[in-house]
Amino acid sequence: MSSILAVGLPKLLARGPGHHFPVLSVARFISSKHNADLRRPPPYPYETRDFKFPWTLMEDTEDRFNQNSKIIVVEGPIASGKTEFCKKLADELDMIALPPANMDMFYKRGDFDWRSLDAEWSNENLKSYDEKTFCKDPKHFHTIAFQIRMLQLRFSVYVDALAHMLSTGQGAIVQRCPFSDFIFIEAMDKCGYITKRHKDIYYEITRFTLPPLFKPHLVIYLDIPVSKVKENVKKRNNPWEVNSPIFNDKYLHEIEDLYKNNYLPQISDSSELLVYDWSDGGDPEVVVEDIERIDFDHYDHFSNKMREWRQLTTKEWNNLRMLYADEKSDLMTAFNTVERYDCPELAYTGDDMMEIEEKLSKTPEFYYTKGFNPVKDNVWWKTNTDPKDRNIHMW
């Protein structure tokens, strides 16, 4: 402890009253790794260690930042090439590209996949429902539960992006985000896949969950027409997408219209926005050049652009880092605040829950908290009963 105090005490004293004064929140420009020195301190192990005393004595969050410490979201229609683009952009900007939200994150724990139990459940309501099932049967009983879980997963990935950026200083790139998820619920509603009651519940959930999240610094939209979406889907030839009823002009046009007429105008009020015609692909290096021209700190006091990121104090930066990196489970519990007993599609009966508990008690990957599975983990010397578990436990 003496060595910690030797490092931390001078830093604490050096802060003085300025610890509560606003500090630079947004660097003006993003630079490619070829045009700037993007070195950072060694990454803080935020996935295994909370940012609390005594570690808060030794560093402040903004000490890790460089000009690329930002959140970028890549949006676009289905099959527009977002995944490959995110990887290339992350490499050019020395950022991390987080995997897109998908139902494997919900159903898989280690080597075990909950979907393997489908043949053992006593009724249809307990069977899995993921992207593949939605493509085959979009009017299924579980469609609304599926989309709410996708919202949860996008929320979880986005919180991880914020936690990573604030804890390490490395920028993060996310494919789609919780702020754009409403596009799919609206398209489902317009195509008759869900009911008005389902949509009301969805928006009630977003009112409880989205407010704590800071908006991204930059949104990039890769635009391709509906005809190209259908062509790309056909080319990638995924079995569950071939002849899927969802890849019709109405559903795909609804997604396109909602992006262009609703989401992009809304998000451009708070974030920078770049839009590209990606019908025939494109060159990520050209996008990087456009990004380097954006001035992220040229707004006046009354502008909504970057409002959340501007002029935070050191204490506010540290608290924000703790919120996303250390208190993710608290943010996720907000999804449980909405209980609608008029929607059986979102609830299990007592018998169903007993059956789930019985099955999962025989499945160590689900039954034990991450890192405390006695079948695979050495738990003899572990005393922390609430380790950071980034898996999402939802029924």
Tab-separated table of C-alpha atoms in Angstrom:
chain	number	residue	atom	x	y	z
A	1	MET	CA	0.000	0.000	0.000
A	2	SER	CA	2.905	2.352	0.703
A	3	SER	CA	4.036	2.205	-2.946
A	4	ILE	CA	0.504	2.965	-4.086
A	5	LEU	CA	0.317	5.991	-1.815
A	6	ALA	CA	3.730	7.132	-3.009
A	7	VAL	CA	2.375	7.305	-6.552
A	8	GLY	CA	-1.174	8.318	-5.801
A	9	LEU	CA	-0.838	10.944	-3.074
A	10	PRO	CA	1.228	13.431	-5.109
A	11	LYS	CA	-1.271	13.102	-7.947
A	12	LEU	CA	-4.183	13.640	-5.575
A	13	LEU	CA	-2.557	16.731	-4.063
A	14	ALA	CA	-1.666	18.054	-7.497
A	15	ARG	CA	-5.292	18.070	-8.537
A	16	GLY	CA	-6.305	20.642	-5.975
A	17	PRO	CA	-9.672	22.312	-6.465
A	18	GLY	CA	-9.295	21.978	-10.257
A	19	HIS	CA	-10.369	18.360	-9.867
A	20	HIS	CA	-13.924	19.677	-10.114
A	21	PHE	CA	-13.310	22.085	-13.009
A	22	PRO	CA	-14.230	21.236	-16.602
A	23	VAL	CA	-11.485	19.560	-18.613
A	24	LEU	CA	-11.097	19.056	-22.349
A	25	SER	CA	-13.713	16.452	-23.275
A	26	VAL	CA	-13.513	16.182	-27.047
A	27	ALA	CA	-10.300	16.312	-29.069
A	28	ARG	CA	-10.877	18.209	-32.278
A	29	PHE	CA	-9.860	15.619	-34.872
A	30	ILE	CA	-9.564	11.879	-35.419
A	31	SER	CA	-6.373	10.727	-37.166
A	32	SER	CA	-5.346	7.552	-38.937
A	33	LYS	CA	-2.606	5.507	-37.307
A	34	HIS	CA	-0.296	6.570	-40.162
A	35	ASN	CA	-0.686	10.294	-39.465
A	36	ALA	CA	-0.528	10.553	-35.684
A	37	ASP	CA	1.108	9.227	-32.556
A	38	LEU	CA	-1.685	7.237	-30.916
A	39	ARG	CA	0.273	5.710	-28.086
A	40	ARG	CA	-1.630	5.101	-24.853
A	41	PRO	CA	-0.720	3.945	-21.337
A	42	PRO	CA	-0.915	0.177	-20.757
A	43	PRO	CA	-4.614	-0.811	-20.789
A	44	TYR	CA	-6.403	-0.813	-17.473
A	45	PRO	CA	-7.779	-4.346	-16.763
A	46	TYR	CA	-11.351	-3.099	-16.441
A	47	GLU	CA	-12.868	-6.505	-17.188
A	48	THR	CA	-11.379	-8.018	-14.038
A	49	ARG	CA	-10.750	-5.032	-11.748
A	50	ASP	CA	-13.075	-2.221	-10.681
A	51	PHE	CA	-11.924	1.374	-11.011
A	52	LYS	CA	-12.087	2.196	-7.320
A	53	PHE	CA	-9.782	3.224	-4.473
A	54	PRO	CA	-6.779	2.947	-4.485
A	55	TRP	CA	-6.623	2.821	-8.313
A	56	THR	CA	-8.465	6.134	-8.621
A	57	LEU	CA	-5.538	7.786	-6.816
A	58	MET	CA	-3.119	6.786	-9.536
A	59	GLU	CA	-4.896	7.918	-12.701
A	60	ASP	CA	-7.758	9.974	-14.054
A	61	THR	CA	-9.853	8.827	-16.970
A	62	GLU	CA	-8.950	11.679	-19.315
A	63	ASP	CA	-5.230	10.936	-18.804
A	64	ARG	CA	-5.667	7.981	-21.168
A	65	PHE	CA	-7.305	9.892	-23.990
A	66	ASN	CA	-5.819	10.730	-27.350
A	67	GLN	CA	-7.554	12.208	-30.407
A	68	ASN	CA	-9.013	8.825	-31.368
A	69	SER	CA	-10.686	8.172	-28.020
A	70	LYS	CA	-14.151	8.196	-29.524
A	71	ILE	CA	-17.184	6.000	-30.230
A	72	ILE	CA	-18.069	5.328	-33.876
A	73	VAL	CA	-21.250	3.519	-34.929
A	74	VAL	CA	-21.591	1.983	-38.390
A	75	GLU	CA	-25.159	1.642	-39.645
A	76	GLY	CA	-26.715	0.356	-42.834
A	77	PRO	CA	-29.301	-1.999	-44.329
A	78	ILE	CA	-29.034	-5.775	-44.117
A	79	ALA	CA	-26.097	-7.214	-46.100
A	80	SER	CA	-24.512	-3.818	-46.782
A	81	GLY	CA	-20.986	-4.923	-45.812
A	82	LYS	CA	-20.876	-3.394	-42.325
A	83	THR	CA	-18.863	-6.144	-40.622
A	84	GLU	CA	-15.939	-6.101	-43.040
A	85	PHE	CA	-15.976	-2.303	-43.166
A	86	CYS	CA	-15.825	-2.061	-39.349
A	87	LYS	CA	-12.747	-4.301	-39.236
A	88	LYS	CA	-10.899	-2.271	-41.886
A	89	LEU	CA	-11.845	1.048	-40.328
A	90	ALA	CA	-10.714	-0.128	-36.884
A	91	ASP	CA	-7.346	-1.122	-38.306
A	92	GLU	CA	-6.885	2.253	-40.025
A	93	LEU	CA	-7.784	4.222	-36.874
A	94	ASP	CA	-6.140	1.943	-34.294
A	95	MET	CA	-9.521	1.298	-32.695
A	96	ILE	CA	-11.294	-1.848	-31.517
A	97	ALA	CA	-14.189	-3.225	-33.579
A	98	LEU	CA	-16.692	-4.939	-31.310
A	99	PRO	CA	-18.616	-7.928	-32.677
A	100	PRO	CA	-22.163	-7.127	-33.817
A	101	ALA	CA	-24.955	-8.095	-31.437
A	102	ASN	CA	-26.345	-11.526	-32.241
A	103	MET	CA	-28.332	-14.233	-30.511
A	104	ASP	CA	-25.266	-16.439	-30.025
A	105	MET	CA	-24.406	-13.994	-27.228
A	106	PHE	CA	-27.652	-14.935	-25.536
A	107	TYR	CA	-27.778	-18.681	-26.142
A	108	LYS	CA	-24.123	-19.673	-25.821
A	109	ARG	CA	-22.073	-20.099	-22.665
A	110	GLY	CA	-18.638	-21.487	-23.373
A	111	ASP	CA	-19.023	-24.714	-25.336
A	112	PHE	CA	-22.699	-25.080	-24.473
A	113	ASP	CA	-25.526	-23.817	-26.684
A	114	TRP	CA	-28.964	-23.554	-25.068
A	115	ARG	CA	-30.559	-24.202	-28.458
A	116	SER	CA	-29.349	-27.797	-28.233
A	117	LEU	CA	-32.111	-28.378	-25.642
A	118	ASP	CA	-34.950	-27.531	-28.059
A	119	ALA	CA	-35.976	-31.155	-28.531
A	120	GLU	CA	-36.226	-31.686	-24.747
A	121	TRP	CA	-38.652	-28.891	-23.752
A	122	SER	CA	-42.210	-29.865	-22.891
A	123	ASN	CA	-43.837	-27.055	-24.921
A	124	GLU	CA	-43.132	-24.756	-27.847
A	125	ASN	CA	-42.885	-21.615	-25.687
A	126	LEU	CA	-39.592	-22.813	-24.207
A	127	LYS	CA	-37.868	-23.406	-27.515
A	128	SER	CA	-35.233	-21.021	-28.816
A	129	TYR	CA	-35.959	-18.229	-31.277
A	130	ASP	CA	-33.096	-16.424	-32.999
A	131	GLU	CA	-32.246	-14.646	-36.254
A	132	LYS	CA	-32.603	-17.858	-38.241
A	133	THR	CA	-36.025	-18.595	-36.774
A	134	PHE	CA	-37.162	-15.023	-37.411
A	135	CYS	CA	-36.152	-15.324	-41.067
A	136	LYS	CA	-38.285	-18.455	-41.371
A	137	ASP	CA	-41.302	-17.338	-39.315
A	138	PRO	CA	-41.473	-13.574	-38.591
A	139	LYS	CA	-45.032	-13.787	-37.203
A	140	HIS	CA	-44.049	-16.234	-34.478
A	141	PHE	CA	-45.248	-16.011	-30.867
A	142	HIS	CA	-41.694	-15.077	-29.813
A	143	THR	CA	-40.991	-12.322	-32.366
A	144	ILE	CA	-41.400	-9.488	-29.849
A	145	ALA	CA	-39.246	-11.266	-27.254
A	146	PHE	CA	-36.594	-11.768	-29.933
A	147	GLN	CA	-36.464	-8.061	-30.802
A	148	ILE	CA	-36.344	-6.988	-27.166
A	149	ARG	CA	-33.436	-9.374	-26.647
A	150	MET	CA	-31.706	-7.875	-29.668
A	151	LEU	CA	-32.170	-4.461	-28.047
A	152	GLN	CA	-30.620	-5.822	-24.843
A	153	LEU	CA	-27.699	-7.285	-26.755
A	154	ARG	CA	-27.059	-4.062	-28.685
A	155	PHE	CA	-27.282	-2.184	-25.394
A	156	SER	CA	-24.762	-4.571	-23.831
A	157	VAL	CA	-22.280	-4.279	-26.703
A	158	TYR	CA	-22.587	-0.486	-26.708
A	159	VAL	CA	-21.942	-0.285	-22.942
A	160	ASP	CA	-18.872	-2.480	-23.491
A	161	ALA	CA	-17.681	-0.024	-26.149
A	162	LEU	CA	-18.087	2.915	-23.761
A	163	ALA	CA	-16.369	0.995	-20.960
A	164	HIS	CA	-13.447	0.078	-23.204
A	165	MET	CA	-12.950	3.598	-24.524
A	166	LEU	CA	-13.098	5.235	-21.091
A	167	SER	CA	-10.916	2.606	-19.400
A	168	THR	CA	-8.206	2.219	-22.029
A	169	GLY	CA	-8.386	5.351	-24.170
A	170	GLN	CA	-8.749	3.265	-27.327
A	171	GLY	CA	-11.640	4.259	-29.561
A	172	ALA	CA	-14.366	1.708	-30.293
A	173	ILE	CA	-16.393	0.922	-33.405
A	174	VAL	CA	-19.841	-0.635	-33.039
A	175	GLN	CA	-22.047	-2.140	-35.727
A	176	ARG	CA	-25.557	-0.775	-35.136
A	177	CYS	CA	-26.486	0.473	-31.663
A	178	PRO	CA	-29.460	0.611	-29.265
A	179	PHE	CA	-30.441	4.065	-30.557
A	180	SER	CA	-31.221	2.644	-34.026
A	181	ASP	CA	-32.894	-0.551	-32.852
A	182	PHE	CA	-36.362	1.043	-33.038
A	183	ILE	CA	-36.081	0.837	-36.840
A	184	PHE	CA	-36.708	-2.886	-36.701
A	185	ILE	CA	-39.611	-2.725	-34.258
A	186	GLU	CA	-41.287	-0.117	-36.474
A	187	ALA	CA	-40.695	-2.171	-39.628
A	188	MET	CA	-42.061	-5.268	-37.889
A	189	ASP	CA	-45.145	-3.325	-36.851
A	190	LYS	CA	-45.780	-1.971	-40.354
A	191	CYS	CA	-45.452	-5.472	-41.837
A	192	GLY	CA	-47.791	-7.045	-39.279
A	193	TYR	CA	-45.157	-9.139	-37.486
A	194	ILE	CA	-46.008	-7.645	-34.061
A	195	THR	CA	-48.986	-5.902	-32.448
A	196	LYS	CA	-49.473	-2.360	-31.171
A	197	ARG	CA	-49.289	-3.690	-27.606
A	198	HIS	CA	-45.880	-5.184	-28.378
A	199	LYS	CA	-44.622	-1.876	-29.742
A	200	ASP	CA	-45.910	0.038	-26.698
A	201	ILE	CA	-44.021	-2.311	-24.383
A	202	TYR	CA	-40.857	-1.950	-26.446
A	203	TYR	CA	-40.902	1.847	-26.211
A	204	GLU	CA	-41.691	1.695	-22.513
A	205	ILE	CA	-38.523	-0.361	-22.074
A	206	THR	CA	-36.420	2.118	-24.060
A	207	ARG	CA	-37.605	4.966	-21.837
A	208	PHE	CA	-36.083	3.192	-18.831
A	209	THR	CA	-32.892	1.917	-20.449
A	210	LEU	CA	-31.477	4.342	-23.043
A	211	PRO	CA	-31.140	7.650	-21.101
A	212	PRO	CA	-27.871	6.742	-19.280
A	213	LEU	CA	-26.052	6.058	-22.572
A	214	PHE	CA	-23.933	8.766	-24.202
A	215	LYS	CA	-24.549	9.143	-27.934
A	216	PRO	CA	-21.723	8.185	-30.338
A	217	HIS	CA	-19.291	10.797	-31.583
A	218	LEU	CA	-19.739	9.696	-35.185
A	219	VAL	CA	-22.286	7.643	-37.143
A	220	ILE	CA	-21.389	6.249	-40.571
A	221	TYR	CA	-24.246	5.062	-42.781
A	222	LEU	CA	-23.491	2.664	-45.650
A	223	ASP	CA	-26.368	3.085	-48.086
A	224	ILE	CA	-27.443	0.412	-50.553
A	225	PRO	CA	-30.822	0.141	-52.344
A	226	VAL	CA	-33.327	-2.613	-51.624
A	227	SER	CA	-32.528	-4.341	-54.913
A	228	LYS	CA	-28.882	-4.571	-53.851
A	229	VAL	CA	-29.848	-5.893	-50.412
A	230	LYS	CA	-31.727	-8.756	-52.057
A	231	GLU	CA	-28.847	-9.398	-54.428
A	232	ASN	CA	-26.297	-9.505	-51.588
A	233	VAL	CA	-28.514	-11.792	-49.502
A	234	LYS	CA	-28.778	-14.139	-52.449
A	235	LYS	CA	-24.990	-14.083	-52.962
A	236	ARG	CA	-24.111	-14.982	-49.384
A	237	ASN	CA	-26.565	-17.890	-49.647
A	238	ASN	CA	-27.270	-18.476	-45.968
A	239	PRO	CA	-29.771	-21.366	-45.808
A	240	TRP	CA	-32.123	-19.593	-43.398
A	241	GLU	CA	-32.214	-16.487	-45.623
A	242	VAL	CA	-32.957	-18.278	-48.884
A	243	ASN	CA	-36.670	-17.791	-49.689
A	244	SER	CA	-37.196	-16.054	-46.326
A	245	PRO	CA	-40.505	-14.152	-46.183
A	246	ILE	CA	-38.812	-11.148	-44.528
A	247	PHE	CA	-36.722	-10.260	-47.572
A	248	ASN	CA	-39.626	-8.670	-49.362
A	249	ASP	CA	-39.791	-5.163	-50.778
A	250	LYS	CA	-42.141	-3.872	-48.077
A	251	TYR	CA	-40.028	-4.886	-45.048
A	252	LEU	CA	-36.749	-3.797	-46.653
A	253	HIS	CA	-38.186	-0.481	-47.886
A	254	GLU	CA	-39.565	0.203	-44.404
A	255	ILE	CA	-36.084	-0.287	-42.922
A	256	GLU	CA	-34.566	2.013	-45.539
A	257	ASP	CA	-37.194	4.728	-45.021
A	258	LEU	CA	-36.920	4.563	-41.235
A	259	TYR	CA	-33.158	4.929	-41.411
A	260	LYS	CA	-33.248	7.907	-43.769
A	261	ASN	CA	-36.348	9.729	-42.536
A	262	ASN	CA	-36.201	9.022	-38.794
A	263	TYR	CA	-32.947	7.725	-37.344
A	264	LEU	CA	-30.338	9.633	-39.357
A	265	PRO	CA	-31.991	13.071	-38.869
A	266	GLN	CA	-32.392	12.342	-35.142
A	267	ILE	CA	-28.841	11.132	-34.519
A	268	SER	CA	-27.291	13.937	-36.601
A	269	ASP	CA	-28.617	16.393	-34.015
A	270	SER	CA	-26.208	14.990	-31.412
A	271	SER	CA	-23.518	13.165	-33.410
A	272	GLU	CA	-21.487	13.727	-36.541
A	273	LEU	CA	-22.853	11.861	-39.565
A	274	LEU	CA	-21.259	10.549	-42.761
A	275	VAL	CA	-23.329	8.844	-45.471
A	276	TYR	CA	-21.905	6.823	-48.361
A	277	ASP	CA	-23.355	5.057	-51.373
A	278	TRP	CA	-22.044	1.556	-50.720
A	279	SER	CA	-23.909	-0.203	-53.556
A	280	ASP	CA	-20.643	-1.437	-55.061
A	281	GLY	CA	-18.641	-1.311	-51.863
A	282	GLY	CA	-16.126	1.429	-51.233
A	283	ASP	CA	-12.655	2.329	-50.035
A	284	PRO	CA	-12.305	2.631	-46.234
A	285	GLU	CA	-9.248	4.848	-46.730
A	286	VAL	CA	-11.460	7.447	-48.423
A	287	VAL	CA	-13.774	7.297	-45.407
A	288	VAL	CA	-10.784	7.778	-43.108
A	289	GLU	CA	-9.793	10.895	-45.040
A	290	ASP	CA	-13.315	12.278	-44.581
A	291	ILE	CA	-13.235	11.442	-40.866
A	292	GLU	CA	-9.932	13.272	-40.452
A	293	ARG	CA	-11.581	16.456	-41.753
A	294	ILE	CA	-14.296	16.481	-39.076
A	295	ASP	CA	-13.813	19.035	-36.315
A	296	PHE	CA	-15.438	17.488	-33.243
A	297	ASP	CA	-15.048	20.599	-31.114
A	298	HIS	CA	-16.236	23.537	-33.225
A	299	TYR	CA	-19.713	23.862	-31.735
A	300	ASP	CA	-20.997	26.754	-29.699
A	301	HIS	CA	-22.375	26.444	-26.205
A	302	PHE	CA	-25.980	26.054	-27.389
A	303	SER	CA	-25.366	23.271	-29.923
A	304	ASN	CA	-26.550	19.715	-29.188
A	305	LYS	CA	-23.580	18.238	-31.054
A	306	MET	CA	-21.278	16.419	-28.616
A	307	ARG	CA	-23.165	18.074	-25.758
A	308	GLU	CA	-22.788	15.041	-23.493
A	309	TRP	CA	-19.060	14.788	-24.143
A	310	ARG	CA	-18.168	18.447	-23.728
A	311	GLN	CA	-16.711	20.047	-20.617
A	312	LEU	CA	-16.918	17.197	-18.114
A	313	THR	CA	-14.924	17.513	-14.916
A	314	THR	CA	-12.357	14.939	-13.878
A	315	LYS	CA	-14.755	13.626	-11.265
A	316	GLU	CA	-17.528	13.311	-13.856
A	317	TRP	CA	-15.233	11.439	-16.248
A	318	ASN	CA	-14.260	8.998	-13.493
A	319	ASN	CA	-17.880	8.482	-12.445
A	320	LEU	CA	-18.878	7.867	-16.045
A	321	ARG	CA	-16.132	5.287	-16.388
A	322	MET	CA	-17.292	3.527	-13.228
A	323	LEU	CA	-20.880	3.499	-14.496
A	324	TYR	CA	-20.111	1.737	-17.772
A	325	ALA	CA	-17.168	-0.424	-16.703
A	326	ASP	CA	-18.129	-1.371	-13.128
A	327	GLU	CA	-21.909	-1.022	-12.947
A	328	LYS	CA	-23.011	-2.623	-16.212
A	329	SER	CA	-25.168	-5.165	-14.365
A	330	ASP	CA	-27.088	-2.292	-12.753
A	331	LEU	CA	-27.722	-0.751	-16.167
A	332	MET	CA	-28.923	-4.102	-17.512
A	333	THR	CA	-31.420	-4.572	-14.678
A	334	ALA	CA	-33.371	-1.607	-16.045
A	335	PHE	CA	-34.740	-4.023	-18.654
A	336	ASN	CA	-36.560	-5.801	-15.829
A	337	THR	CA	-38.410	-2.719	-14.597
A	338	VAL	CA	-41.209	-3.096	-17.161
A	339	GLU	CA	-43.608	-5.896	-16.252
A	340	ARG	CA	-46.582	-6.284	-18.539
A	341	TYR	CA	-48.767	-9.199	-17.535
A	342	ASP	CA	-51.048	-8.463	-20.483
A	343	CYS	CA	-48.345	-9.832	-22.787
A	344	PRO	CA	-47.858	-13.590	-22.253
A	345	GLU	CA	-45.266	-13.576	-25.045
A	346	LEU	CA	-42.832	-11.965	-22.600
A	347	ALA	CA	-43.460	-14.128	-19.557
A	348	TYR	CA	-43.016	-17.723	-18.455
A	349	THR	CA	-45.407	-19.637	-16.255
A	350	GLY	CA	-44.297	-21.044	-12.922
A	351	ASP	CA	-44.126	-24.512	-14.444
A	352	ASP	CA	-42.000	-23.191	-17.288
A	353	MET	CA	-39.558	-21.587	-14.846
A	354	MET	CA	-39.287	-24.793	-12.848
A	355	GLU	CA	-38.483	-26.711	-16.012
A	356	ILE	CA	-35.869	-24.131	-17.008
A	357	GLU	CA	-34.244	-24.280	-13.581
A	358	GLU	CA	-34.198	-28.071	-13.696
A	359	LYS	CA	-32.534	-28.168	-17.111
A	360	LEU	CA	-30.035	-25.406	-16.439
A	361	SER	CA	-29.035	-26.825	-13.057
A	362	LYS	CA	-27.557	-29.705	-15.066
A	363	THR	CA	-25.681	-27.250	-17.292
A	364	PRO	CA	-22.706	-25.763	-15.381
A	365	GLU	CA	-22.048	-23.037	-17.976
A	366	PHE	CA	-25.455	-21.498	-17.194
A	367	TYR	CA	-25.874	-22.507	-13.580
A	368	TYR	CA	-22.613	-21.026	-12.250
A	369	THR	CA	-21.412	-17.451	-12.458
A	370	LYS	CA	-18.644	-16.941	-14.989
A	371	GLY	CA	-15.310	-18.028	-13.531
A	372	PHE	CA	-16.933	-20.107	-10.757
A	373	ASN	CA	-17.755	-23.276	-12.696
A	374	PRO	CA	-16.163	-26.071	-10.609
A	375	VAL	CA	-16.120	-28.335	-13.662
A	376	LYS	CA	-13.688	-26.040	-15.508
A	377	ASP	CA	-12.482	-23.408	-13.038
A	378	ASN	CA	-10.296	-23.585	-9.944
A	379	VAL	CA	-12.569	-22.024	-7.315
A	380	TRP	CA	-10.742	-23.018	-4.130
A	381	TRP	CA	-9.102	-19.646	-3.534
A	382	LYS	CA	-11.781	-17.372	-4.990
A	383	THR	CA	-13.552	-15.180	-2.458
A	384	ASN	CA	-15.253	-12.659	-4.754
A	385	THR	CA	-18.835	-13.849	-5.160
A	386	ASP	CA	-19.762	-11.105	-7.602
A	387	PRO	CA	-17.075	-11.084	-10.316
A	388	LYS	CA	-17.521	-9.124	-13.506
A	389	ASP	CA	-19.680	-11.302	-15.701
A	390	ARG	CA	-20.164	-9.824	-19.128
A	391	ASN	CA	-22.559	-12.547	-20.208
A	392	ILE	CA	-26.204	-11.555	-20.236
A	393	HIS	CA	-28.456	-13.811	-18.157
A	394	MET	CA	-31.969	-13.360	-19.476
A	395	TRP	CA	-34.816	-15.790	-19.837
